[in-house]
Coordinates of C-alpha atoms in Angstrom, one line a residue:
Chain A
X1 CA 69.0 -155.6 0.6
X2 CA 66.3 -154.2 2.3
X3 CA 67.6 -153.0 5.1
X4 CA 65.1 -151.6 7.9
X5 CA 61.8 -151.0 5.8
X6 CA 59.5 -148.8 7.9
X7 CA 55.3 -148.3 6.7
X8 CA 53.8 -146.2 6.5
X9 CA 55.8 -143.0 5.3
X10 CA 53.0 -140.4 6.1
X11 CA 49.9 -140.8 7.8
X12 CA 47.4 -138.0 9.5
X13 CA 45.2 -139.0 12.0
X14 CA 42.9 -137.6 14.4
X15 CA 43.1 -137.3 17.9
X16 CA 41.9 -141.0 19.7
X17 CA 42.6 -142.7 16.8
X18 CA 44.6 -145.6 16.9
X19 CA 47.2 -146.6 14.5
X20 CA 50.1 -148.7 13.8
X21 CA 53.7 -148.0 12.2
X22 CA 55.5 -151.2 10.9
X23 CA 58.5 -151.9 11.1
X24 CA 60.3 -154.8 9.1
X25 CA 64.4 -155.8 8.9
X26 CA 66.0 -158.9 6.9
X27 CA 69.8 -158.7 8.5
X28 CA 68.6 -160.4 11.8
X29 CA 69.3 -158.1 14.1
X30 CA 68.5 -158.9 17.4
X31 CA 68.4 -155.4 18.9
X32 CA 65.4 -153.2 17.0
X33 CA 64.2 -149.6 18.6
X34 CA 61.7 -147.2 18.3
X35 CA 63.0 -143.3 18.2
X36 CA 61.3 -140.1 17.6
X37 CA 62.9 -137.0 16.6
X38 CA 61.3 -133.6 17.1
X39 CA 63.0 -129.9 16.2
X40 CA 65.3 -128.9 18.6
X41 CA 65.0 -132.5 20.9
X42 CA 67.1 -134.8 18.9
X43 CA 66.4 -138.6 18.8
X44 CA 64.3 -139.7 21.7
X45 CA 64.4 -143.8 22.4
X46 CA 60.5 -144.9 22.9
X47 CA 60.9 -148.6 23.0
X48 CA 63.5 -151.1 22.7
X49 CA 63.8 -155.0 22.0
X50 CA 66.9 -157.1 22.5
X51 CA 64.7 -160.2 20.6
X52 CA 61.8 -162.1 20.3
X53 CA 59.7 -161.8 23.0
X54 CA 61.4 -159.1 24.7
X55 CA 60.5 -155.1 25.4
X56 CA 61.6 -152.6 27.3
X57 CA 60.5 -149.0 27.6
X58 CA 63.0 -145.6 26.5
X59 CA 63.3 -142.1 27.6
X60 CA 59.0 -141.2 26.2
X61 CA 57.5 -144.7 26.6
X62 CA 53.9 -143.1 27.1
X63 CA 50.7 -143.2 24.9
X64 CA 53.0 -146.1 23.2
X65 CA 52.9 -149.8 23.0
X66 CA 55.1 -152.6 20.9
X67 CA 55.5 -156.2 20.7
X68 CA 58.4 -158.5 19.3
X69 CA 56.9 -161.6 18.0
X70 CA 59.3 -162.4 15.3
X71 CA 63.3 -161.4 15.0
X72 CA 61.9 -159.4 12.0
X73 CA 58.9 -157.4 13.2
X74 CA 59.1 -154.6 15.7
X75 CA 55.4 -152.8 15.5
X76 CA 54.9 -149.6 17.1
X77 CA 51.1 -149.1 18.3
X78 CA 49.9 -145.6 19.4
X79 CA 46.4 -146.3 21.3
X80 CA 44.6 -143.3 21.4
X81 CA 46.5 -140.5 19.2
X82 CA 47.5 -136.7 20.7
X83 CA 48.8 -133.7 18.9
X84 CA 51.8 -134.3 20.9
X85 CA 52.5 -137.4 19.1
X86 CA 53.1 -135.5 15.8
X87 CA 56.5 -136.4 15.0
X88 CA 59.0 -138.4 12.7
X89 CA 59.4 -141.9 14.1
X90 CA 62.6 -144.0 13.3
X91 CA 63.0 -147.2 13.6
X92 CA 66.2 -149.1 13.9
X93 CA 68.3 -152.3 14.4
X94 CA 71.7 -153.7 15.4
X95 CA 73.7 -156.3 16.0
X96 CA 75.5 -157.6 18.6
X97 CA 79.5 -157.7 18.5
X98 CA 82.9 -158.7 20.2
X99 CA 84.2 -155.6 19.8
X100 CA 80.8 -154.3 21.6
X101 CA 82.0 -156.5 24.5
X102 CA 79.6 -159.1 23.2
X103 CA 76.9 -156.9 23.8
X104 CA 74.6 -154.7 21.2
X105 CA 76.8 -152.3 19.3
X106 CA 75.5 -148.6 18.7
X107 CA 76.3 -149.4 15.1
X108 CA 72.7 -148.4 14.4
X109 CA 70.5 -149.1 10.9
X110 CA 68.1 -146.8 10.3
X111 CA 64.8 -147.1 8.8
X112 CA 63.5 -144.2 6.3
X113 CA 61.3 -142.6 8.7
X114 CA 57.6 -142.0 9.3
X115 CA 56.5 -138.9 9.3
X116 CA 53.0 -138.6 11.4
X117 CA 50.1 -135.6 12.0
X118 CA 47.6 -135.6 14.8
X119 CA 45.0 -133.1 14.1
Chain B
X1 CA 73.6 -140.1 33.4
X2 CA 75.3 -140.1 29.6
X3 CA 75.0 -136.8 28.1
X4 CA 75.9 -135.8 24.9
X5 CA 76.5 -132.1 23.8
X6 CA 77.2 -131.1 19.8
X7 CA 78.3 -127.4 18.4
X8 CA 77.8 -125.7 16.9
X9 CA 73.9 -126.1 16.3
X10 CA 74.2 -125.2 12.8
X11 CA 77.7 -124.1 10.6
X12 CA 77.8 -122.9 7.2
X13 CA 81.0 -123.6 5.1
X14 CA 81.9 -122.4 1.5
X15 CA 82.8 -124.9 -0.7
X16 CA 86.2 -125.6 0.0
X17 CA 86.4 -124.3 3.7
X18 CA 87.1 -127.0 6.3
X19 CA 86.5 -126.8 9.4
X20 CA 85.2 -129.3 12.6
X21 CA 82.2 -130.6 14.1
X22 CA 82.9 -131.2 18.3
X23 CA 80.5 -133.9 20.6
X24 CA 81.7 -133.4 24.0
X25 CA 80.4 -137.0 26.1
X26 CA 79.9 -137.7 29.9
X27 CA 79.7 -141.1 30.1
X28 CA 80.5 -144.2 32.9
X29 CA 82.9 -145.9 30.8
X30 CA 83.1 -145.7 26.8
X31 CA 82.0 -148.6 24.8
X32 CA 82.2 -146.5 21.9
X33 CA 81.7 -143.5 20.1
X34 CA 79.6 -143.1 16.6
X35 CA 78.6 -140.6 14.4
X36 CA 76.0 -140.3 12.0
X37 CA 74.9 -138.6 8.6
X38 CA 71.4 -137.7 8.1
X39 CA 70.0 -136.2 5.0
X40 CA 67.0 -134.2 5.4
X41 CA 63.8 -136.8 5.1
X42 CA 66.1 -139.2 5.8
X43 CA 67.0 -141.7 8.3
X44 CA 70.7 -141.3 10.2
X45 CA 72.7 -143.5 8.2
X46 CA 76.0 -144.6 10.0
X47 CA 80.0 -142.9 9.8
X48 CA 81.8 -143.7 12.3
X49 CA 82.6 -145.8 15.4
X50 CA 85.4 -144.9 17.6
X51 CA 86.5 -147.0 20.7
X52 CA 89.4 -145.8 22.3
X53 CA 91.3 -142.3 23.0
X54 CA 93.5 -141.2 19.9
X55 CA 91.6 -143.0 17.8
X56 CA 90.9 -141.6 14.2
X57 CA 88.5 -143.0 11.3
X58 CA 88.7 -141.3 7.8
X59 CA 86.2 -141.7 5.3
X60 CA 86.6 -139.6 2.2
X61 CA 86.5 -135.6 3.2
X62 CA 85.8 -136.8 6.9
X63 CA 88.3 -137.5 9.5
X64 CA 86.8 -138.3 13.2
X65 CA 89.2 -138.4 16.4
X66 CA 88.9 -139.3 19.6
X67 CA 89.7 -137.9 23.1
X68 CA 89.0 -139.0 26.6
X69 CA 86.0 -136.1 26.6
X70 CA 85.4 -135.3 23.1
X71 CA 85.2 -136.1 19.6
X72 CA 85.8 -134.1 16.3
X73 CA 84.4 -134.7 13.4
X74 CA 86.8 -133.1 10.4
X75 CA 85.5 -132.1 7.0
X76 CA 88.6 -131.0 4.5
X77 CA 87.3 -129.1 1.9
X78 CA 84.1 -130.0 2.0
X79 CA 81.8 -130.0 -1.0
X80 CA 77.5 -129.2 -1.3
X81 CA 76.8 -132.7 -1.2
X82 CA 78.3 -133.0 2.6
X83 CA 75.9 -130.6 3.9
X84 CA 73.5 -132.7 5.9
X85 CA 73.0 -132.8 9.8
X86 CA 75.7 -134.9 11.4
X87 CA 74.4 -136.6 14.8
X88 CA 77.5 -138.0 17.4
X89 CA 76.3 -141.0 20.2
X90 CA 78.0 -142.8 23.2
X91 CA 77.3 -146.2 24.4
X92 CA 78.2 -146.9 27.8
X93 CA 80.7 -149.7 28.9
X94 CA 78.7 -149.6 32.7
X95 CA 76.4 -152.1 33.7
X96 CA 74.0 -153.3 31.8
X97 CA 73.6 -150.0 29.7
X98 CA 74.1 -150.9 25.9
X99 CA 71.6 -148.4 24.6
X100 CA 73.3 -145.6 23.1
X101 CA 72.9 -141.6 23.5
X102 CA 72.6 -139.4 21.2
X103 CA 73.2 -135.8 20.8
X104 CA 70.9 -133.1 18.9
X105 CA 73.2 -132.6 16.2
X106 CA 74.5 -130.2 14.0
X107 CA 73.5 -129.3 10.5
X108 CA 76.0 -128.4 8.1
X109 CA 75.4 -126.1 5.0
X110 CA 78.1 -126.3 2.4
X111 CA 77.4 -123.5 -0.2
X112 CA 79.1 -123.6 -3.7

């Protein structure tokens, strides 16, 4: 059982380069999200999606792009990398539940993370 | 705006020395409070959900409790393998918001 799979695990970019972080889940979860985690800052939400074709911005969306063409996949695109985007990125998914009023539960399933360095 | 404050930021314990981690929250109606464990170089792993004041959940040496303003994660007779960062998150019941808000975590080190 794979759960949430992120690739690559490590990536080094030069300023201005573009790249895509991949995220796939095999649990049929409708909710998927991207976080970045920096020392002393905790987890900050970048973008999220409540289903195929639906995306929305989180707390720190600038410089990042997402799309959700299928339930399983939620790629995160960096269009022109900057040193401030050096971070560890986590993809997470979740499901709706009667216990959470039919809404998406806060029980998130996280990937292993992608460590990105921008020089 | 939902807020989550965890304390202490870091905690060092000797093996067997019980203690508690605190998660204070401000939210417009609590839908759920969540505890996660994060090992170095890994993604957070879900531990518990608490829905209402007075609720308690247990798993091995961990017990999570909830009041109207805070949650505690009690660690009884910890072992070195309990060393990790523990994250708390809350989900608001108000409006259409369902995105959980995370605290910055407590880094726990248990020495043998």
